[in-house]
mmCIF file of C-alpha atoms and ligand atoms in Angstrom:
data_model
loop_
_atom_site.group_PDB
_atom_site.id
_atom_site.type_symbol
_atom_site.label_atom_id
_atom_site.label_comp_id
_atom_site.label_asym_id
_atom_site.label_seq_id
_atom_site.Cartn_x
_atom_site.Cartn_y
_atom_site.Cartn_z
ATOM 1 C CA UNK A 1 -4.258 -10.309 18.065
ATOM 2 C CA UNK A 2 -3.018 -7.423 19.125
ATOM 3 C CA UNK A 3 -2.552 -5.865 22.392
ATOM 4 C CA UNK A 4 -2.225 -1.592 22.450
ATOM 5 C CA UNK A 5 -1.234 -0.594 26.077
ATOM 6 C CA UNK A 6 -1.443 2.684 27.801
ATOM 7 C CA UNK A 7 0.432 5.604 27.320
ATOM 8 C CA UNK A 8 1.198 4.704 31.112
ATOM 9 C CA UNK A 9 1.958 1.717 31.002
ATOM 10 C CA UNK A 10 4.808 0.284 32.920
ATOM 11 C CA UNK A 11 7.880 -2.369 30.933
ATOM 12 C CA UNK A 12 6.557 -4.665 33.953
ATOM 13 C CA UNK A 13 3.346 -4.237 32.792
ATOM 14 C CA UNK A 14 4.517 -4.860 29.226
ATOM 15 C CA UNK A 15 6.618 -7.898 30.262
ATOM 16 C CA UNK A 16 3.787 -9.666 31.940
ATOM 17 C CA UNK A 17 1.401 -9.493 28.846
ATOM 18 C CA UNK A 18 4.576 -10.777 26.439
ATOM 19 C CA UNK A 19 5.133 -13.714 29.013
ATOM 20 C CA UNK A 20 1.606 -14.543 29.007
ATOM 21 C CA UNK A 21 1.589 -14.116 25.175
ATOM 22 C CA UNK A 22 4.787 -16.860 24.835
ATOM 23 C CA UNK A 23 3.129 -19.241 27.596
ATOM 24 C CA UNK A 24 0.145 -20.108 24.769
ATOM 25 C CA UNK A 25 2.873 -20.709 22.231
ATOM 26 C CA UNK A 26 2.229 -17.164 20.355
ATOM 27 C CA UNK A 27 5.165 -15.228 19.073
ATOM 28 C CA UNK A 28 4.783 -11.418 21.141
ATOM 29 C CA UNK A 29 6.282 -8.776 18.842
ATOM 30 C CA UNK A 30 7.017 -5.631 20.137
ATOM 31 C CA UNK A 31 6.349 -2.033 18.502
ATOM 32 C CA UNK A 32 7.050 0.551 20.428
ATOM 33 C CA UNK A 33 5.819 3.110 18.651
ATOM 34 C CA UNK A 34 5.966 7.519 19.919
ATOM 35 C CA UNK A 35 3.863 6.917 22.105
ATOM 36 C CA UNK A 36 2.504 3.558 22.924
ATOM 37 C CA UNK A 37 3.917 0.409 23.015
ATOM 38 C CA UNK A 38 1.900 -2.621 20.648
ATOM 39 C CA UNK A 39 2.371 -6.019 20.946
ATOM 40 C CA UNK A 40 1.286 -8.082 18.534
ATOM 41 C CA UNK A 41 0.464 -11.817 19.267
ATOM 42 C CA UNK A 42 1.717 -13.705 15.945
ATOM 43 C CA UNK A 43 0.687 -17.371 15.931
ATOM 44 C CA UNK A 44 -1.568 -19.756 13.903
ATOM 45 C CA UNK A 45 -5.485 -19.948 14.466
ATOM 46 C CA UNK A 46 -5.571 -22.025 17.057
ATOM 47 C CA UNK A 47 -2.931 -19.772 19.522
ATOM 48 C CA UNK A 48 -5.089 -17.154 17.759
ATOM 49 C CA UNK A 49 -8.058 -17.979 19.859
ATOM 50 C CA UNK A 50 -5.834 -19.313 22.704
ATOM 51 C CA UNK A 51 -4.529 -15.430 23.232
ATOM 52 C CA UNK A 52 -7.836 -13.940 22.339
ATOM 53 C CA UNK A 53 -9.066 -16.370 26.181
ATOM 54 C CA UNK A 54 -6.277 -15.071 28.127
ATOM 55 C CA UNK A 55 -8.614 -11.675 28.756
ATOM 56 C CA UNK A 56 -5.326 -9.445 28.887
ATOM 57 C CA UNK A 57 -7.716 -6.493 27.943
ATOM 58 C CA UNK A 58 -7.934 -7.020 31.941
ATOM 59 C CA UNK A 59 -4.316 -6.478 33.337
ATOM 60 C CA UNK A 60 -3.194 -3.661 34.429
ATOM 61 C CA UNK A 61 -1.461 -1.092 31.485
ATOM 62 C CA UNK A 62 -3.439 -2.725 29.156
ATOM 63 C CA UNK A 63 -5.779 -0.128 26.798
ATOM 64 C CA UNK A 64 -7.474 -2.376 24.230
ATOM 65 C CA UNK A 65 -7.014 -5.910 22.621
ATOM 66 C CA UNK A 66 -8.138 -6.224 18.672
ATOM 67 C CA UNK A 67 -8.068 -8.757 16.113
ATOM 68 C CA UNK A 68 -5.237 -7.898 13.274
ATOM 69 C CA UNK A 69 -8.445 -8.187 10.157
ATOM 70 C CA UNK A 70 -5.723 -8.897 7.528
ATOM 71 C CA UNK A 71 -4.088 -12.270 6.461
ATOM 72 C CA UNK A 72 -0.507 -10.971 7.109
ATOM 73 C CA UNK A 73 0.186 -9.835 10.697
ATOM 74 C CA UNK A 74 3.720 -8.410 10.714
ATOM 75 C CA UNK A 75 3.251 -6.440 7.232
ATOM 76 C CA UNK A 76 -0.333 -4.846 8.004
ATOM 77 C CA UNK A 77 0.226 -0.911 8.530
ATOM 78 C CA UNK A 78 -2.344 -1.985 11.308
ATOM 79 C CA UNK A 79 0.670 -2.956 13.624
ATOM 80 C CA UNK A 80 2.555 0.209 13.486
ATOM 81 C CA UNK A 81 -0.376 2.020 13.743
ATOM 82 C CA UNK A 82 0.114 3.376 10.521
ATOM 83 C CA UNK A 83 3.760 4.701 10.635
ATOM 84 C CA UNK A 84 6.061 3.923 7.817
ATOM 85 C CA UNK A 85 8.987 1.641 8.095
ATOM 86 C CA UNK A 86 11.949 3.162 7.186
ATOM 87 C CA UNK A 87 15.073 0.608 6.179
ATOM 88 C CA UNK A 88 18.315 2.014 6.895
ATOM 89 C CA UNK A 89 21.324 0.453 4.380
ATOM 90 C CA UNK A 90 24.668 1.678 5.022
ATOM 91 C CA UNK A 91 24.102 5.785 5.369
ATOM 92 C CA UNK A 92 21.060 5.223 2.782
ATOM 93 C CA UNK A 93 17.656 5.295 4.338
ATOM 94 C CA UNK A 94 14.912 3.915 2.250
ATOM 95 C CA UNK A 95 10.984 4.885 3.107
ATOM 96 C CA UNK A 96 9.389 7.524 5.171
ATOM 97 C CA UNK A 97 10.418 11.062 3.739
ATOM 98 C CA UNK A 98 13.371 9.557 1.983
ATOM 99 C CA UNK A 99 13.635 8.390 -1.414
ATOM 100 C CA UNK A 100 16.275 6.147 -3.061
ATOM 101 C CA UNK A 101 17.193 6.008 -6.696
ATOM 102 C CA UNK A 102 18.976 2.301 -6.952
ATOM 103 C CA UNK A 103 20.497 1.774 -10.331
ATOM 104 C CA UNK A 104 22.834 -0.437 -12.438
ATOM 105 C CA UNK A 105 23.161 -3.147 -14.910
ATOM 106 C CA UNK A 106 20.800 -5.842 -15.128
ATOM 107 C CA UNK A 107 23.839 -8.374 -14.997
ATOM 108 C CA UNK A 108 27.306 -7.912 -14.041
ATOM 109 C CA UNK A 109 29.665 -9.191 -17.432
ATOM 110 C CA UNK A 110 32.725 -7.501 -16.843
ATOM 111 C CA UNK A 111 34.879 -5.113 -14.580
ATOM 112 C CA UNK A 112 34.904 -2.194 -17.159
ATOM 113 C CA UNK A 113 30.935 -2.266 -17.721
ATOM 114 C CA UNK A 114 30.196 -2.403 -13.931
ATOM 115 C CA UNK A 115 32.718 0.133 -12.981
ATOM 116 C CA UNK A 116 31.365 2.404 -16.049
ATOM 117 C CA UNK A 117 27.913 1.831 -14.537
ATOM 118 C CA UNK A 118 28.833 2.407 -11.031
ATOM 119 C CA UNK A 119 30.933 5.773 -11.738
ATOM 120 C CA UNK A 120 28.356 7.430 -14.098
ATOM 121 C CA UNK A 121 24.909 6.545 -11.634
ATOM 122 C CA UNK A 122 27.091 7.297 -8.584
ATOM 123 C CA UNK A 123 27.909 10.840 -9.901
ATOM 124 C CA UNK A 124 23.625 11.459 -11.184
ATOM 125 C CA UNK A 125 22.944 10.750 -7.699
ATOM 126 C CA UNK A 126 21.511 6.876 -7.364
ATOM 127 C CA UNK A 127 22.310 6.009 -3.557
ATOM 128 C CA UNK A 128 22.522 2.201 -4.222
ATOM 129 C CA UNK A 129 24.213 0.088 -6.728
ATOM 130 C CA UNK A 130 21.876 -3.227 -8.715
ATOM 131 C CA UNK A 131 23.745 -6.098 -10.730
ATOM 132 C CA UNK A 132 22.687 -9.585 -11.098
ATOM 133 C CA UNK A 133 25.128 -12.228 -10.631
ATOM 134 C CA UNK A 134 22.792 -14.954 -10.439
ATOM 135 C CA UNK A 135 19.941 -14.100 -13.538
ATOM 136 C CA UNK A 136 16.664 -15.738 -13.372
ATOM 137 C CA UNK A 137 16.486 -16.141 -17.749
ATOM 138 C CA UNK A 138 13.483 -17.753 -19.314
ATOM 139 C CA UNK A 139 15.681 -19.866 -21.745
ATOM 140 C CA UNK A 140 17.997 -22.159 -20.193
ATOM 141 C CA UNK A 141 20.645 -21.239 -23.318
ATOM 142 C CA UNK A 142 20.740 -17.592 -22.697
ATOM 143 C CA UNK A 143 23.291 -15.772 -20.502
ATOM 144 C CA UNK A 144 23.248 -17.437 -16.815
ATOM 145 C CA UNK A 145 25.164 -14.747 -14.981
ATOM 146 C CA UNK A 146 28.591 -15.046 -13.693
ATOM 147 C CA UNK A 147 27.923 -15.837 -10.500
ATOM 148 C CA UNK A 148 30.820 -15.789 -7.997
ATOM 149 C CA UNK A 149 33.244 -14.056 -10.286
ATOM 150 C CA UNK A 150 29.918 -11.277 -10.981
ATOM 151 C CA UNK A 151 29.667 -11.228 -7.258
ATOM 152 C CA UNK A 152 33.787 -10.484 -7.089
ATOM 153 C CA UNK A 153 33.195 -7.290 -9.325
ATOM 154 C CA UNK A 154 30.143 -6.028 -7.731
ATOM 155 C CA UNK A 155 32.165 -5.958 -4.428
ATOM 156 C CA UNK A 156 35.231 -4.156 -6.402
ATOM 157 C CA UNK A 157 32.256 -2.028 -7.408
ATOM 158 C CA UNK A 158 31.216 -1.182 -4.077
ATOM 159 C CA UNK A 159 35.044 -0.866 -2.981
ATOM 160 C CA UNK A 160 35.727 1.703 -5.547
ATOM 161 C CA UNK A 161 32.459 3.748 -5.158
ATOM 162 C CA UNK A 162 31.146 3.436 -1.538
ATOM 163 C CA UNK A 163 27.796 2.820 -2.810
ATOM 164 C CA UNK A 164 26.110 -0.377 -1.309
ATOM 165 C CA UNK A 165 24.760 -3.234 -3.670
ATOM 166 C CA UNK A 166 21.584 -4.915 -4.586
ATOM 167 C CA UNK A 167 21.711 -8.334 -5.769
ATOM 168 C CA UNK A 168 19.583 -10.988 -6.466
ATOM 169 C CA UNK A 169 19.605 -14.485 -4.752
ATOM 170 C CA UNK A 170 17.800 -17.245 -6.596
ATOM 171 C CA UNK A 171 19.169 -20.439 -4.817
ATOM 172 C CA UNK A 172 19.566 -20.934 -1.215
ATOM 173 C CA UNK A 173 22.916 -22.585 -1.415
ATOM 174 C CA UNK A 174 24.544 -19.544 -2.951
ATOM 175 C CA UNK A 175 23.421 -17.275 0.183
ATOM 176 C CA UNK A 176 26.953 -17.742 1.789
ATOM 177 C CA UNK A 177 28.237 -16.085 -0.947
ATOM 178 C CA UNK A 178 25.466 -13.385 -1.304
ATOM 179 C CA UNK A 179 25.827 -12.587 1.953
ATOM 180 C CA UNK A 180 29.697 -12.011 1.253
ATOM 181 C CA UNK A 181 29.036 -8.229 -0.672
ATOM 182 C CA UNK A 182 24.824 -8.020 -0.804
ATOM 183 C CA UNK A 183 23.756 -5.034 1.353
ATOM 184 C CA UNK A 184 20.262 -5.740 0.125
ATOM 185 C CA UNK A 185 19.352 -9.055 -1.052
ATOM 186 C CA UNK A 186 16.841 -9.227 -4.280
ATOM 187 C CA UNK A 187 14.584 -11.570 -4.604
ATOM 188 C CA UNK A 188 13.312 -11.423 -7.866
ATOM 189 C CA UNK A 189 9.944 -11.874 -9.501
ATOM 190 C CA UNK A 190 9.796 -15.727 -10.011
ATOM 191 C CA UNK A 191 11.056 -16.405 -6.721
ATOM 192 C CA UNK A 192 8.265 -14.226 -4.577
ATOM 193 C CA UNK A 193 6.336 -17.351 -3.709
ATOM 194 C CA UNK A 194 9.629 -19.452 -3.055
ATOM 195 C CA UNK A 195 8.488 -19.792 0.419
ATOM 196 C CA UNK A 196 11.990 -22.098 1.654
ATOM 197 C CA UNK A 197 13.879 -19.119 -0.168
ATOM 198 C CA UNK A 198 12.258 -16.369 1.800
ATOM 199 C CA UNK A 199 12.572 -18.005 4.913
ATOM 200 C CA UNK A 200 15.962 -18.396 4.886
ATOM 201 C CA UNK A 201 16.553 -14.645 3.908
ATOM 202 C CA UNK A 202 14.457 -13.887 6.583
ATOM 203 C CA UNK A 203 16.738 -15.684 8.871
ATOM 204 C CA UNK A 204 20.137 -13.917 7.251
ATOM 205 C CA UNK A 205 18.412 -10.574 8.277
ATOM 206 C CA UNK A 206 19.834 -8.545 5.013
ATOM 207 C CA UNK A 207 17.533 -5.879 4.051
ATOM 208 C CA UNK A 208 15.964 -7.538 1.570
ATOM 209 C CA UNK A 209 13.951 -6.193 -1.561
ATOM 210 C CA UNK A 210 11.358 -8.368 -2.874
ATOM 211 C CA UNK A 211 9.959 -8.171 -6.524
ATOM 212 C CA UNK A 212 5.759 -8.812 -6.718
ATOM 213 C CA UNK A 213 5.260 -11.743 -8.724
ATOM 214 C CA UNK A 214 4.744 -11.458 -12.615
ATOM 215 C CA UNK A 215 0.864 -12.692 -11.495
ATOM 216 C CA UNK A 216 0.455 -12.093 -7.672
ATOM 217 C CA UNK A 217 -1.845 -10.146 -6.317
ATOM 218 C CA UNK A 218 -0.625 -7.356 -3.512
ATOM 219 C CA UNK A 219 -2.034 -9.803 -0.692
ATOM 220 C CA UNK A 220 0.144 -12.638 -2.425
ATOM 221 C CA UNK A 221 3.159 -10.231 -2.074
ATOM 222 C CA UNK A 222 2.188 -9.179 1.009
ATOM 223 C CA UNK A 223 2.250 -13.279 2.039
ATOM 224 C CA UNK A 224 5.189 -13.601 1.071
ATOM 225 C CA UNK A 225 6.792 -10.609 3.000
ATOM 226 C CA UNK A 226 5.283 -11.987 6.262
ATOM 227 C CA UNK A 227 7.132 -15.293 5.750
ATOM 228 C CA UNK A 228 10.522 -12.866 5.906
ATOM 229 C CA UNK A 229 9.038 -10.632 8.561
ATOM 230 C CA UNK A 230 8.189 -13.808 10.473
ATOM 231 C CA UNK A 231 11.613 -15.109 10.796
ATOM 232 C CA UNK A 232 12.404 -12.218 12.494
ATOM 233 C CA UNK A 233 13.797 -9.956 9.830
ATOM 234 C CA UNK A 234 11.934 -6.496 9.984
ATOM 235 C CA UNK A 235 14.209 -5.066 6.841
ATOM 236 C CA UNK A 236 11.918 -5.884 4.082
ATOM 237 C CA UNK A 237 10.842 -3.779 0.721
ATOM 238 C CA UNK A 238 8.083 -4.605 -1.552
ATOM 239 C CA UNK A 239 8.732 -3.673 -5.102
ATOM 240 C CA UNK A 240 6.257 -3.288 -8.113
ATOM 241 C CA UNK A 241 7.824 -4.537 -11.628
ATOM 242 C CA UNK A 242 4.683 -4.901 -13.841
ATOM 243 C CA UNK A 243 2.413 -7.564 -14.025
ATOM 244 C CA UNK A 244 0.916 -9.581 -16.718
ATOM 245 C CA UNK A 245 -2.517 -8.743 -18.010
ATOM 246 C CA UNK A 246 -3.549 -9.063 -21.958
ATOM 247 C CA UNK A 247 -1.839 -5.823 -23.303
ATOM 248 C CA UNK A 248 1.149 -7.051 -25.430
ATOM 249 C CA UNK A 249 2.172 -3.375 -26.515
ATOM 250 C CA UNK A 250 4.945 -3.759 -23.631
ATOM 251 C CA UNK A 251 6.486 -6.017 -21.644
ATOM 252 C CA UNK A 252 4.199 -6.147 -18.695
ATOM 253 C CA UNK A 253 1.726 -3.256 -17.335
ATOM 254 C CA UNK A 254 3.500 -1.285 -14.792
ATOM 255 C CA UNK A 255 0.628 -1.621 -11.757
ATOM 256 C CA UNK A 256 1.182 2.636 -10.234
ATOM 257 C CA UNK A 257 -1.982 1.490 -8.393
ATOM 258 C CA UNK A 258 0.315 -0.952 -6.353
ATOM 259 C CA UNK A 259 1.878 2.005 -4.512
ATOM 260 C CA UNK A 260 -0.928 3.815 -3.259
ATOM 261 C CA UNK A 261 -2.577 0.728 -2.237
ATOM 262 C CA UNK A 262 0.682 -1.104 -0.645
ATOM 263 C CA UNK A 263 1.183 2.149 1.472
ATOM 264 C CA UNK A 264 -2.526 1.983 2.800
ATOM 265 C CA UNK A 265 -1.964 -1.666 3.767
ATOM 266 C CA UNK A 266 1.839 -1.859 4.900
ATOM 267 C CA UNK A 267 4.159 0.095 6.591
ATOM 268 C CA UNK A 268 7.241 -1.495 4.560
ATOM 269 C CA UNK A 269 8.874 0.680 1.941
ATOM 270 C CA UNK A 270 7.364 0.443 -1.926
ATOM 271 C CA UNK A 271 9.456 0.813 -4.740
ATOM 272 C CA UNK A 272 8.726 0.544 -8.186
ATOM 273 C CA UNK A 273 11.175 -1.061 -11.500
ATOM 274 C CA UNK A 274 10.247 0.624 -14.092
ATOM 275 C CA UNK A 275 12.707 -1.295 -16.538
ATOM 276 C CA UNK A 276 11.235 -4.155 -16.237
ATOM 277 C CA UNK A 277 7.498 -3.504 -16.873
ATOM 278 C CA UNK A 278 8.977 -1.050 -20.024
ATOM 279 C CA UNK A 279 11.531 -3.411 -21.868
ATOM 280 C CA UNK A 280 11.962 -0.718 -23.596
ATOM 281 C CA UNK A 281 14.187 2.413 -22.830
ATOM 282 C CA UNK A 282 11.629 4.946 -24.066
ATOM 283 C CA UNK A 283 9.105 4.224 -21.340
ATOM 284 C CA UNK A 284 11.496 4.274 -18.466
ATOM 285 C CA UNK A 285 11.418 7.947 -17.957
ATOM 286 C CA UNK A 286 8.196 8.567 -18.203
ATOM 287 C CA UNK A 287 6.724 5.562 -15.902
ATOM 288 C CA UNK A 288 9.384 6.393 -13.310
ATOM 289 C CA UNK A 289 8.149 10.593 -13.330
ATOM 290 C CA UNK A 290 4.691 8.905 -12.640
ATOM 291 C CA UNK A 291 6.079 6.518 -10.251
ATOM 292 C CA UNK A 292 7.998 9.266 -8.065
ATOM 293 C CA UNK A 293 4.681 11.193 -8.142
ATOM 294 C CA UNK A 294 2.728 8.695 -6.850
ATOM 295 C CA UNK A 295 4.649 8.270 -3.977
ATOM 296 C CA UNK A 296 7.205 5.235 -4.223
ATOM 297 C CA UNK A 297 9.789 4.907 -1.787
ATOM 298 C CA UNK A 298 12.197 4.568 -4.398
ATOM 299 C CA UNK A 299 12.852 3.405 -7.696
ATOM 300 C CA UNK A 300 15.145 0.274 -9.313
ATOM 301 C CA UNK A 301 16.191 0.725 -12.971
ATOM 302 C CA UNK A 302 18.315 -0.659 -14.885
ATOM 303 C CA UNK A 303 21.536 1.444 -16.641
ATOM 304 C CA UNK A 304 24.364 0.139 -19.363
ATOM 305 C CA UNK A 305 27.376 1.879 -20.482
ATOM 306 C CA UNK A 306 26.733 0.267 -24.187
ATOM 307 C CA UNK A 307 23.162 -1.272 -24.088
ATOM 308 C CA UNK A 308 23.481 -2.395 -27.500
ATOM 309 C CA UNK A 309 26.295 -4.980 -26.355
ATOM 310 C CA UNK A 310 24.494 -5.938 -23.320
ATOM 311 C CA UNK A 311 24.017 -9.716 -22.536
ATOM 312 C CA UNK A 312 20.859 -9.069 -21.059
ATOM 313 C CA UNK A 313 18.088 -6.709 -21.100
ATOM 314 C CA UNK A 314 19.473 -3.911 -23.257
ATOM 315 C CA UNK A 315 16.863 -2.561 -24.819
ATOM 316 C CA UNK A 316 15.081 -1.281 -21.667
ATOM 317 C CA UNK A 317 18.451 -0.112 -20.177
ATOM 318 C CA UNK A 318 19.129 3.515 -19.466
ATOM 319 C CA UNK A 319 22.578 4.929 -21.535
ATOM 320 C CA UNK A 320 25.035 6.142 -18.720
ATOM 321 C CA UNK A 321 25.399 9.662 -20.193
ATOM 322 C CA UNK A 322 21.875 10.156 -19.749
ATOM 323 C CA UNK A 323 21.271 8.938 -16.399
ATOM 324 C CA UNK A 324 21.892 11.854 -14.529
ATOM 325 C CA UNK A 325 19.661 14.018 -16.090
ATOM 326 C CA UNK A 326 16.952 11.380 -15.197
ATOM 327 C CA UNK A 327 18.219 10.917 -12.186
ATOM 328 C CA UNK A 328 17.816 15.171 -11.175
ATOM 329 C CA UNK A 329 13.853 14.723 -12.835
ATOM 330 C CA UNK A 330 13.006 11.415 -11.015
ATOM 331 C CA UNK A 331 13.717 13.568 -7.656
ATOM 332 C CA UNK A 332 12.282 16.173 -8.698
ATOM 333 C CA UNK A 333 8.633 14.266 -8.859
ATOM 334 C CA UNK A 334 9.622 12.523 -5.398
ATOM 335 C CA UNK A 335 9.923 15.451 -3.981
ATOM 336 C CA UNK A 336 6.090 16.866 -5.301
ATOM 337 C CA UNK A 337 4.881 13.400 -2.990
ATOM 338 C CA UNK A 338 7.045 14.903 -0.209
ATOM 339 C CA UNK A 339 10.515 12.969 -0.544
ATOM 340 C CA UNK A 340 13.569 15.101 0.772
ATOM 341 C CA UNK A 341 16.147 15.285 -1.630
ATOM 342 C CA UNK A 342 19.244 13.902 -1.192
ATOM 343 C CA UNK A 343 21.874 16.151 -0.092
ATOM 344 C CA UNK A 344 24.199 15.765 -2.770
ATOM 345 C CA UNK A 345 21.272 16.967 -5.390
ATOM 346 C CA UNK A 346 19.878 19.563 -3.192
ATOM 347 C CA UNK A 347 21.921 22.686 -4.876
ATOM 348 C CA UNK A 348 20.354 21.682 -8.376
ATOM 349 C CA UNK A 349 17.141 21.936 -7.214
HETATM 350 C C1 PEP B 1 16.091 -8.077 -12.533
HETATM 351 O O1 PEP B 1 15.966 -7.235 -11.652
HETATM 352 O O2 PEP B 1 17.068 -8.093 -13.327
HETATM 353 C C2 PEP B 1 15.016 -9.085 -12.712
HETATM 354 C C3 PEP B 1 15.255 -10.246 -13.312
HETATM 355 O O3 PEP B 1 13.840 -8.679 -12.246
HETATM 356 P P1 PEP B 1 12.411 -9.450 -12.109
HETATM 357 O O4 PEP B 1 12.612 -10.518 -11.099
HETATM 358 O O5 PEP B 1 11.488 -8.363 -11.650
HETATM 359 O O6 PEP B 1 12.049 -9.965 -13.470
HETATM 360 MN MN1 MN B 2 16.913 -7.242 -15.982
#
């Protein structure tokens, strides 16, 4: 349920509805929005109905009561009345007018390719810094990551450049450590349903950036956002990365119909991997222009100083010397769905 109250309405007013809210056993979460304050009543179906008997459209302050229609509660654009949720990570601000270009390797493997990495997308303008420490690989006998001693560099990384760092987190027991040097906590594509996973992230309260499944629909990833939202962590981003559907011509089908879609449902941020949907380097570009353009909050792609050498991933990874250049065009298409630039690209514009 949820409870809209009158422009007028009092914080005594507001306070008596919440208590009321909490006495059934429902969770009251406040939006206070430009205007008027919304309370949403988030509980299962029985407190559901419970809330629905307390006839708070009666009290005083109170404007309307009304069902929230969708599955998911704390994700539905329904309970911000539509505004976008904008995630703030260090100075970076992700969703709303601004756009943020997050690149890096797909895995850390050593101090001179992250550093590389870091200098060259720092300098074309990406706000955030990716690297996998922990790497969610289909074969068991394929490069793991380098876990602690990947998560060492990324924070020499962030040290040296300023920029903050998205990593993923595939095991609970290594959040500790994640939360060490993770500004933004991935959680990648095979982990979306992981609902133990997502829980506990959602109790860290790390912006977190959370990959759609390879075959979930956008009210599965939606789910699965609510169970990070629910814990009481508001810093969530939902990020398209293809999906699987019978084309075999590439990797996976990069779904651009996600982000229109997401932002009519959601207020969190959308942003779109176009690396790994590609797996190929040739069809970055182009899917992130189109990506940009359709309005994502921000892109996630993947960039290696010598991709031929790479341990993972190369042949969809941007070359460092030509990042920038990308970098300058994927604004420039953010900025036709209304992004601001970013300061530090504004004078090429
Ligand atoms: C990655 O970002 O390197 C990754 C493994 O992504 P996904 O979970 O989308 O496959
Ligand atoms: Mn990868």
């Amino acid at each position: 349920m949820m409870i809209v109250m009158k422009e007028t309405a009092s914080e005594a007013e507001i306070e008596t509805v919440v208590e009321k809210i909490e006495r059934v056993g429902a969770h009251a979460h406040r939006s206070s929005g430009a205007r008027v304050t919304v309370i949403g009543a988030i509980g299962d179906v029985e407190t559901d109905a419970q809330v629905g008997a307390l006839g708070l459209e009666g009290l005083p302050g109170v404007d309307r009561v009304v069902p929230i229609l969708k599955p998911y509660k704390l994700a539905s654009a329904q309970i911000r009345h539509g505004e976008p949720s904008v995630i703030e990570v260090g100075s970076r601000r992700i969703g709303g007018s601004s756009f943020a270009l997050i690149a890096g390797p797909c895995t850390v493997e050593s101090r001179e390719q992250v550093l590389a990495t870091a200098d060259a997308v720092k300098a074309g303008g990406a706000a955030l810094l990716r690297g996998g420490a922990y790497k969610p690989r289909t074969s068991p006998y394929t490069f793991q990551g380098l876990r602690e001693e990947g998560l060492a560099l990324l924070a020499e990384a962030k040290e040296h450049t300023g920029m903050p760092i998205v990593t993923e987190l595939m095991d609970v027991r290594d959040l500790p450590a994640v939360l060490e040097i993770a500004d933004v906590i991935q959680i990648g594509a095979r982990n979306m349903q992981n609902f133990t996973l997502l829980s506990e992230v959602g109790r860290a309260g790390r912006p977190v950036l959370l990959k759609r499944g390879l075959s979930a629909t956008l009210e599965e990833l939606l789910m699965a956002a609510e169970y990070i939202l629910k814990e009481g962590n508001p810093h969530v981003m939902l990020c398209e990365r293809g999906i699987r559907t019978f084309e075999s011509a590439y990797r996976a089908t990069l779904d651009l119909q996600a982000v229109p879609v997401l932002k009519e449902l959601t207020h969190l941020p959308v942003l779109v991997d176009p690396s790994h949907a590609a797996g190929r380097r040739e069809l970055v570009r182009a899917m992130s222009l189109a990506a940009a353009a359709a309005g994502a909050d921000g892109i996630i792609v993947e960039v290696h100083p010598k991709p031929e050498e790479a341990l993972c991933d190369g042949p969809q990874a941007l070359r460092t010397e030509d990042f920038a250049e990308y970098a300058q065009a994927v604004h420039a298409a953010a900025a036709l769905a209304g992004k601001e630039r970013p300061k530090s690209l504004a004078r090429a514009a």
